[in-house]
Amino acid sequence: MLEKLFYTDSSWFFTLLRLVLGLVILPHGLQKLCGWFGGYGFSATLEFFKSEGIPYAIGFLVIVAESFGALGLIFGFFTRLSSFGIAITMIGAAIYVRKNGFFMNWFNQQAGEGFEYHILAIGMAVILMIAGGGQLAVDSWVANRIQSN
């Protein structure tokens, strides 16, 4: 069972996909966790989620997925679990912004951003859940250790 969790395809394509998704999601997580990049930090983010009717537990999981899940992707550690957390977070975010339509707000002509970004992130995460993290992933090293024992 553990072999399936850590096994990864050795393609550089999945490495690139993992790094891009992790590097794009991480700043969003750091906004929520640390208040960096113009974010509000942990407590204020949880309060915002609560004001929007999102329970603290879900807000906490969003922060964990976007920060530690993104770090997991960057290092290729628990790639499938990290991807799953990010996919679920992006599904929730897409549902939350669905009223704004599909497209991002490039020309400031709608109330907020659409969900096209979320769909891209979900697609990338699903691919990584299936294939694993590719080359240079900690998962690959763990899988080799499990097999040799």
mmCIF file of C-alpha atoms in Angstrom:
data_model
loop_
_atom_site.group_PDB
_atom_site.id
_atom_site.type_symbol
_atom_site.label_atom_id
_atom_site.label_comp_id
_atom_site.label_asym_id
_atom_site.label_seq_id
_atom_site.Cartn_x
_atom_site.Cartn_y
_atom_site.Cartn_z
ATOM 1 C CA MET A 1 0.000 0.000 0.000
ATOM 2 C CA LEU A 2 2.751 2.489 0.908
ATOM 3 C CA GLU A 3 4.511 1.662 -2.354
ATOM 4 C CA LYS A 4 1.513 2.979 -4.281
ATOM 5 C CA LEU A 5 1.454 6.197 -2.257
ATOM 6 C CA PHE A 6 5.125 6.974 -2.885
ATOM 7 C CA TYR A 7 5.701 5.432 -6.331
ATOM 8 C CA THR A 8 6.291 8.047 -8.987
ATOM 9 C CA ASP A 9 6.705 8.002 -12.720
ATOM 10 C CA SER A 10 10.259 9.063 -13.527
ATOM 11 C CA SER A 11 9.286 11.604 -16.184
ATOM 12 C CA TRP A 12 10.718 15.110 -16.058
ATOM 13 C CA PHE A 13 7.312 16.307 -17.274
ATOM 14 C CA PHE A 14 5.764 15.452 -13.901
ATOM 15 C CA THR A 15 8.681 17.137 -12.128
ATOM 16 C CA LEU A 16 7.989 20.347 -14.033
ATOM 17 C CA LEU A 17 4.254 20.072 -13.413
ATOM 18 C CA ARG A 18 4.825 19.493 -9.677
ATOM 19 C CA LEU A 19 7.206 22.443 -9.363
ATOM 20 C CA VAL A 20 4.988 24.847 -11.290
ATOM 21 C CA LEU A 21 1.880 23.974 -9.301
ATOM 22 C CA GLY A 22 3.749 24.137 -5.997
ATOM 23 C CA LEU A 23 5.420 27.449 -6.809
ATOM 24 C CA VAL A 24 2.144 29.024 -7.944
ATOM 25 C CA ILE A 25 0.133 27.828 -4.936
ATOM 26 C CA LEU A 26 2.783 28.514 -2.251
ATOM 27 C CA PRO A 27 2.471 32.346 -2.247
ATOM 28 C CA HIS A 28 -1.294 31.981 -1.747
ATOM 29 C CA GLY A 29 -0.640 29.719 1.212
ATOM 30 C CA LEU A 30 1.956 32.097 2.649
ATOM 31 C CA GLN A 31 -0.528 34.959 2.381
ATOM 32 C CA LYS A 32 -2.915 32.988 4.537
ATOM 33 C CA LEU A 33 -0.377 31.445 6.912
ATOM 34 C CA CYS A 34 2.165 34.237 7.456
ATOM 35 C CA GLY A 35 0.581 37.389 6.048
ATOM 36 C CA TRP A 36 3.251 37.640 3.369
ATOM 37 C CA PHE A 37 2.672 38.962 -0.167
ATOM 38 C CA GLY A 38 -0.118 41.253 0.986
ATOM 39 C CA GLY A 39 -2.010 38.550 2.875
ATOM 40 C CA TYR A 40 -3.714 38.820 6.250
ATOM 41 C CA GLY A 41 -2.050 35.981 8.121
ATOM 42 C CA PHE A 42 -3.428 32.974 9.919
ATOM 43 C CA SER A 43 -5.922 34.429 12.407
ATOM 44 C CA ALA A 44 -7.342 37.092 10.107
ATOM 45 C CA THR A 45 -7.728 34.532 7.308
ATOM 46 C CA LEU A 46 -9.641 32.206 9.609
ATOM 47 C CA GLU A 47 -11.863 35.111 10.662
ATOM 48 C CA PHE A 48 -12.497 35.986 7.004
ATOM 49 C CA PHE A 49 -13.455 32.389 6.249
ATOM 50 C CA LYS A 50 -15.777 32.391 9.264
ATOM 51 C CA SER A 51 -17.423 35.624 8.065
ATOM 52 C CA GLU A 52 -18.082 33.883 4.739
ATOM 53 C CA GLY A 53 -19.732 30.931 6.505
ATOM 54 C CA ILE A 54 -16.714 28.623 6.193
ATOM 55 C CA PRO A 55 -15.997 26.729 9.439
ATOM 56 C CA TYR A 56 -12.641 27.177 11.169
ATOM 57 C CA ALA A 57 -11.725 23.540 10.504
ATOM 58 C CA ILE A 58 -12.171 23.979 6.748
ATOM 59 C CA GLY A 59 -10.255 27.271 6.825
ATOM 60 C CA PHE A 60 -7.422 25.563 8.689
ATOM 61 C CA LEU A 61 -7.311 22.760 6.093
ATOM 62 C CA VAL A 62 -7.223 25.315 3.263
ATOM 63 C CA ILE A 63 -4.254 27.068 4.871
ATOM 64 C CA VAL A 64 -2.458 23.744 5.409
ATOM 65 C CA ALA A 65 -3.133 22.576 1.836
ATOM 66 C CA GLU A 66 -2.004 25.823 0.229
ATOM 67 C CA SER A 67 1.137 26.237 2.336
ATOM 68 C CA PHE A 68 2.411 22.819 3.438
ATOM 69 C CA GLY A 69 0.807 21.046 0.468
ATOM 70 C CA ALA A 70 2.590 23.419 -1.898
ATOM 71 C CA LEU A 71 5.883 22.780 -0.081
ATOM 72 C CA GLY A 72 5.180 19.060 -0.375
ATOM 73 C CA LEU A 73 4.838 19.489 -4.128
ATOM 74 C CA ILE A 74 8.002 21.551 -4.434
ATOM 75 C CA PHE A 75 9.997 18.865 -2.662
ATOM 76 C CA GLY A 76 8.028 15.984 -4.117
ATOM 77 C CA PHE A 77 7.102 14.687 -0.671
ATOM 78 C CA PHE A 78 3.664 13.112 -0.310
ATOM 79 C CA THR A 79 2.956 14.356 -3.829
ATOM 80 C CA ARG A 80 -0.339 12.518 -4.161
ATOM 81 C CA LEU A 81 -1.643 13.698 -0.780
ATOM 82 C CA SER A 82 -0.439 17.267 -1.391
ATOM 83 C CA SER A 83 -2.076 17.275 -4.825
ATOM 84 C CA PHE A 84 -5.304 15.935 -3.367
ATOM 85 C CA GLY A 85 -5.409 18.723 -0.764
ATOM 86 C CA ILE A 86 -4.768 21.368 -3.391
ATOM 87 C CA ALA A 87 -7.389 19.881 -5.752
ATOM 88 C CA ILE A 88 -10.047 19.853 -3.021
ATOM 89 C CA THR A 89 -9.132 23.417 -2.039
ATOM 90 C CA MET A 90 -9.387 24.564 -5.651
ATOM 91 C CA ILE A 91 -12.748 22.821 -6.085
ATOM 92 C CA GLY A 92 -14.039 24.728 -3.060
ATOM 93 C CA ALA A 93 -12.565 27.994 -4.343
ATOM 94 C CA ALA A 94 -14.098 27.465 -7.798
ATOM 95 C CA ILE A 95 -17.497 26.892 -6.227
ATOM 96 C CA TYR A 96 -17.016 30.010 -4.092
ATOM 97 C CA VAL A 97 -16.230 32.266 -7.095
ATOM 98 C CA ARG A 98 -18.588 30.616 -9.618
ATOM 99 C CA LYS A 99 -20.912 33.631 -9.454
ATOM 100 C CA ASN A 100 -18.149 35.657 -11.170
ATOM 101 C CA GLY A 101 -18.185 33.432 -14.240
ATOM 102 C CA PHE A 102 -15.433 31.488 -15.937
ATOM 103 C CA PHE A 103 -12.905 34.128 -16.910
ATOM 104 C CA MET A 104 -10.381 35.908 -14.747
ATOM 105 C CA ASN A 105 -11.019 39.629 -14.306
ATOM 106 C CA TRP A 106 -8.387 40.864 -16.779
ATOM 107 C CA PHE A 107 -10.143 44.121 -17.583
ATOM 108 C CA ASN A 108 -11.814 44.824 -14.226
ATOM 109 C CA GLN A 109 -15.267 44.424 -15.743
ATOM 110 C CA GLN A 110 -16.750 41.945 -13.271
ATOM 111 C CA ALA A 111 -17.245 41.708 -9.514
ATOM 112 C CA GLY A 112 -14.293 39.365 -8.973
ATOM 113 C CA GLU A 113 -12.196 36.627 -10.490
ATOM 114 C CA GLY A 114 -13.658 33.690 -12.363
ATOM 115 C CA PHE A 115 -12.790 30.044 -11.890
ATOM 116 C CA GLU A 116 -10.537 29.331 -14.884
ATOM 117 C CA TYR A 117 -7.377 29.411 -12.707
ATOM 118 C CA HIS A 118 -8.948 26.904 -10.334
ATOM 119 C CA ILE A 119 -9.763 24.511 -13.167
ATOM 120 C CA LEU A 120 -6.136 24.606 -14.355
ATOM 121 C CA ALA A 121 -4.846 23.908 -10.844
ATOM 122 C CA ILE A 122 -7.332 21.047 -10.398
ATOM 123 C CA GLY A 123 -6.221 19.512 -13.706
ATOM 124 C CA MET A 124 -2.562 19.722 -12.734
ATOM 125 C CA ALA A 125 -3.261 18.257 -9.299
ATOM 126 C CA VAL A 126 -5.228 15.324 -10.732
ATOM 127 C CA ILE A 127 -2.359 14.469 -13.092
ATOM 128 C CA LEU A 128 0.066 14.481 -10.146
ATOM 129 C CA MET A 129 -2.290 12.334 -8.061
ATOM 130 C CA ILE A 130 -2.204 9.735 -10.819
ATOM 131 C CA ALA A 131 1.449 9.879 -11.913
ATOM 132 C CA GLY A 132 3.321 11.070 -8.828
ATOM 133 C CA GLY A 133 6.016 13.703 -8.633
ATOM 134 C CA GLY A 134 8.507 12.662 -11.317
ATOM 135 C CA GLN A 135 12.255 13.072 -11.036
ATOM 136 C CA LEU A 136 13.985 14.549 -7.991
ATOM 137 C CA ALA A 137 10.994 13.820 -5.755
ATOM 138 C CA VAL A 138 11.510 12.732 -2.166
ATOM 139 C CA ASP A 139 8.699 10.249 -2.855
ATOM 140 C CA SER A 140 10.957 8.400 -5.297
ATOM 141 C CA TRP A 141 13.638 8.013 -2.644
ATOM 142 C CA VAL A 142 11.060 6.783 -0.089
ATOM 143 C CA ALA A 143 9.616 4.306 -2.618
ATOM 144 C CA ASN A 144 13.093 2.901 -3.301
ATOM 145 C CA ARG A 145 13.704 2.510 0.452
ATOM 146 C CA ILE A 146 10.394 0.701 0.896
ATOM 147 C CA GLN A 147 11.167 -1.665 -2.001
ATOM 148 C CA SER A 148 14.647 -2.486 -0.713
ATOM 149 C CA ASN A 149 13.286 -3.538 2.703
#
